[in-house]
C-alpha atoms as a printed R data frame, in Angstrom:
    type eleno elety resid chain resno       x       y       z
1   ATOM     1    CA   UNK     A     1  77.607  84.784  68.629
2   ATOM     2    CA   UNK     A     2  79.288  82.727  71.303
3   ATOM     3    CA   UNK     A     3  82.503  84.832  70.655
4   ATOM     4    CA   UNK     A     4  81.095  88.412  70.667
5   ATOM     5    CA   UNK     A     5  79.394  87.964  74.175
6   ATOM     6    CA   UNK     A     6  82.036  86.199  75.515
7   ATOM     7    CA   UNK     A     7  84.487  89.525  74.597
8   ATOM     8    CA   UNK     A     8  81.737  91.832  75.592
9   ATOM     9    CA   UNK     A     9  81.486  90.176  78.903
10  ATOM    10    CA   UNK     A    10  85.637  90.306  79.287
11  ATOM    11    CA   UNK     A    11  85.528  93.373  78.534
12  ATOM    12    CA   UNK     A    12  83.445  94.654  81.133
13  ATOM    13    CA   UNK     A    13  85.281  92.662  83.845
14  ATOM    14    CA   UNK     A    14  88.383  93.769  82.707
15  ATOM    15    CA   UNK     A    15  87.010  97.435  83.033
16  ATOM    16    CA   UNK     A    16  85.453  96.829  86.226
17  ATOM    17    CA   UNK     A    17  88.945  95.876  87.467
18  ATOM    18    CA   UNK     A    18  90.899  98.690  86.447
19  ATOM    19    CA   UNK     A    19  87.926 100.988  88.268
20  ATOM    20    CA   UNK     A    20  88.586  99.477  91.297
21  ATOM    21    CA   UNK     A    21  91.150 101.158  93.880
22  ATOM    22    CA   UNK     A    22  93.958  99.082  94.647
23  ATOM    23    CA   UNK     A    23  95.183  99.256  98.794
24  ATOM    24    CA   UNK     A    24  98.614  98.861  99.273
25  ATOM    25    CA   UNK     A    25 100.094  96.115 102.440
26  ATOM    26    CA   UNK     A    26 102.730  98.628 102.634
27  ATOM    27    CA   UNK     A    27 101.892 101.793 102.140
28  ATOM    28    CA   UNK     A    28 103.994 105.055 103.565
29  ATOM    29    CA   UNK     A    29 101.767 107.853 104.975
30  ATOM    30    CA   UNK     A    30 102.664 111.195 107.047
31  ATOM    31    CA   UNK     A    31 100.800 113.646 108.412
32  ATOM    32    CA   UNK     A    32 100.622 116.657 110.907
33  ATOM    33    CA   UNK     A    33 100.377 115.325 114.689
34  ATOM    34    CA   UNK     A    34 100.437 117.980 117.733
35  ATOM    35    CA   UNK     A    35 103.020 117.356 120.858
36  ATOM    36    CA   UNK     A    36 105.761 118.453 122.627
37  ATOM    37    CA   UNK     A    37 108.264 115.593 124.145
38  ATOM    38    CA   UNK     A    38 109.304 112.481 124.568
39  ATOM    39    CA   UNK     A    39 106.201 111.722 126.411
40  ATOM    40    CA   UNK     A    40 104.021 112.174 123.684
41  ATOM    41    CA   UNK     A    41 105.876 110.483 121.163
42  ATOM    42    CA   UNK     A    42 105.757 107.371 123.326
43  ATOM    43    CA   UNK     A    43 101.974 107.947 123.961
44  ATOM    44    CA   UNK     A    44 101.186 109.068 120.309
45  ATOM    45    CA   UNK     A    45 103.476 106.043 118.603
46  ATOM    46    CA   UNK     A    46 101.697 103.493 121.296
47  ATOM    47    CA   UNK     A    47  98.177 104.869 120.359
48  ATOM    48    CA   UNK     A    48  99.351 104.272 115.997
49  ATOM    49    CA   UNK     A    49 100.331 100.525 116.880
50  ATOM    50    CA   UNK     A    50  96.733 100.306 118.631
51  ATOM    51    CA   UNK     A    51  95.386 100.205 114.964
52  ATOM    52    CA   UNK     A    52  95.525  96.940 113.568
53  ATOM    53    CA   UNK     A    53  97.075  97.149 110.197
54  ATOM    54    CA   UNK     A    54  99.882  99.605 111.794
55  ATOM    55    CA   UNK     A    55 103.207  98.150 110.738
56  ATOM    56    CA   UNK     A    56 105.309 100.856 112.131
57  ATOM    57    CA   UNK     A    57 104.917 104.276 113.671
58  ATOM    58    CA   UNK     A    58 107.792 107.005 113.948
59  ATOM    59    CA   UNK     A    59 106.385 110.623 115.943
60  ATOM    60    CA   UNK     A    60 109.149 113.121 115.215
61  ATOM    61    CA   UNK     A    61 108.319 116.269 117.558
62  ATOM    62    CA   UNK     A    62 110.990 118.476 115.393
63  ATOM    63    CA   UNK     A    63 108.524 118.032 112.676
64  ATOM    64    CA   UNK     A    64 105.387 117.625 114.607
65  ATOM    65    CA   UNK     A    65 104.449 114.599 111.925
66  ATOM    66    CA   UNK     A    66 103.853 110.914 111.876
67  ATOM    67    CA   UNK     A    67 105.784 108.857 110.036
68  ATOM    68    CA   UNK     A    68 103.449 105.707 109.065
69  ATOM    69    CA   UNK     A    69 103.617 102.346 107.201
70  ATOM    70    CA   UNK     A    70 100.088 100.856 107.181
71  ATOM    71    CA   UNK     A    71  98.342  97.844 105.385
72  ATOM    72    CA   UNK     A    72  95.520  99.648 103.718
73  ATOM    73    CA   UNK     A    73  93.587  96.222 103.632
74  ATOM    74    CA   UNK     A    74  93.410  96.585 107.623
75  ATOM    75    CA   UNK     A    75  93.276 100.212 108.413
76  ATOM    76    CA   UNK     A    76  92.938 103.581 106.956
77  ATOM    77    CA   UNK     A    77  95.480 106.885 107.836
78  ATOM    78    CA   UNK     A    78  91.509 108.240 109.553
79  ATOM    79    CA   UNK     A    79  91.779 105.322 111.842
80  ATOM    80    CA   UNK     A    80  95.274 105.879 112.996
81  ATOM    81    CA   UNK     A    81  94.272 109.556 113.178
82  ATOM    82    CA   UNK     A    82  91.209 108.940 115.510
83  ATOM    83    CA   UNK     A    83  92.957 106.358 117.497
84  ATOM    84    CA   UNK     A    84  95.721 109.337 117.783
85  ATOM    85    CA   UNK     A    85  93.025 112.022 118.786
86  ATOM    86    CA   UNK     A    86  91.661 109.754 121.377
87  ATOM    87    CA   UNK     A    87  95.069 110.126 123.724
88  ATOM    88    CA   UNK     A    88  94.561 113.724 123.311
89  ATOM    89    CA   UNK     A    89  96.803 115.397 120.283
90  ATOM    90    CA   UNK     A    90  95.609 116.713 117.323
91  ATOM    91    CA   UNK     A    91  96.103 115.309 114.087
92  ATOM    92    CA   UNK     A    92  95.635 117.378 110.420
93  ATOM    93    CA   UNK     A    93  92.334 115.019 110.001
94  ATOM    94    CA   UNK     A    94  90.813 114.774 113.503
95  ATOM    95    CA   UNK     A    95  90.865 117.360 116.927
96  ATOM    96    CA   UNK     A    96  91.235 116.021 120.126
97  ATOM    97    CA   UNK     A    97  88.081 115.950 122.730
98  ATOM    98    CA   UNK     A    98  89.386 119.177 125.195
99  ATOM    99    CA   UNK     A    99  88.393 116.668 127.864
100 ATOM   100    CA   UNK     A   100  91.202 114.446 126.877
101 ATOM   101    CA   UNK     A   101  93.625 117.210 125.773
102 ATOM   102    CA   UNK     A   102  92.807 119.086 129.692
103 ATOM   103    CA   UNK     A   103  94.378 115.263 131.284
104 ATOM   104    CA   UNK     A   104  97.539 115.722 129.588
105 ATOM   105    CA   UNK     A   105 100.528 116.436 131.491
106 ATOM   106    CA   UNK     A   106 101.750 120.214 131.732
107 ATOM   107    CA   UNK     A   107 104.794 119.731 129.258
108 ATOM   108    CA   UNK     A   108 102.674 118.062 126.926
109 ATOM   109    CA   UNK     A   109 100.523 120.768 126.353
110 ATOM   110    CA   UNK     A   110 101.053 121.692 123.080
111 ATOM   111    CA   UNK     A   111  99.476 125.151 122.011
112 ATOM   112    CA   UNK     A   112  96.096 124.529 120.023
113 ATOM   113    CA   UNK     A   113  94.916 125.882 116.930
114 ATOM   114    CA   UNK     A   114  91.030 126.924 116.827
């Protein structure tokens, strides 16, 4: 009897642990970010590596996308994407307040989508 509870009962937990989402220390994201120049990579990069959890940030305005390596554990691609938005460019996941986009300088005014 011993046995048969002691499988059901490693059974479970082994279940339980394959349910559960594994988050990556390392893990390579990229999404869309709005800007123009230099100025904006520097201000969009500085506002990823405000996140903790950002290992490194790369703003390629060719491409108008982020280039991310994260620790999941720490921080999620939304946080980076908020803390992004907050300095006034748009990101695929969050809009900027118009506030902070309207503070930007004049070649950093990227043209908005609605």
């Amino acid at each position: 009897m011993k046995k048969i509870v002691v499988i059901i009962l490693s059974s479970l937990f082994s279940l339980t642990m394959v349910a559960q989402e594994k988050k990556s220390k390392n893990k390579k994201v990229e999404f869309k970010v709005a800007g123009n120049c230099e100025m904006c990579e520097k201000r969009v990069e500085k506002a990823a590596f405000s996140v903790k959890g950002v290992k490194s940030a790369e703003w390629h305005a060719d491409h108008g996308d982020i280039h991310l390596i994260i620790d999941e554990t720490k921080c999620s691609v939304q946080d980076v994407a908020k803390a992004i938005a907050a300095v006034g460019h748009d990101t695929e996941f969050v809009k900027a307040k118009a506030e902070v986009y309207n503070k930007l300088h004049s070649c950093c005014n990227y043209e908005r989508i609605e």
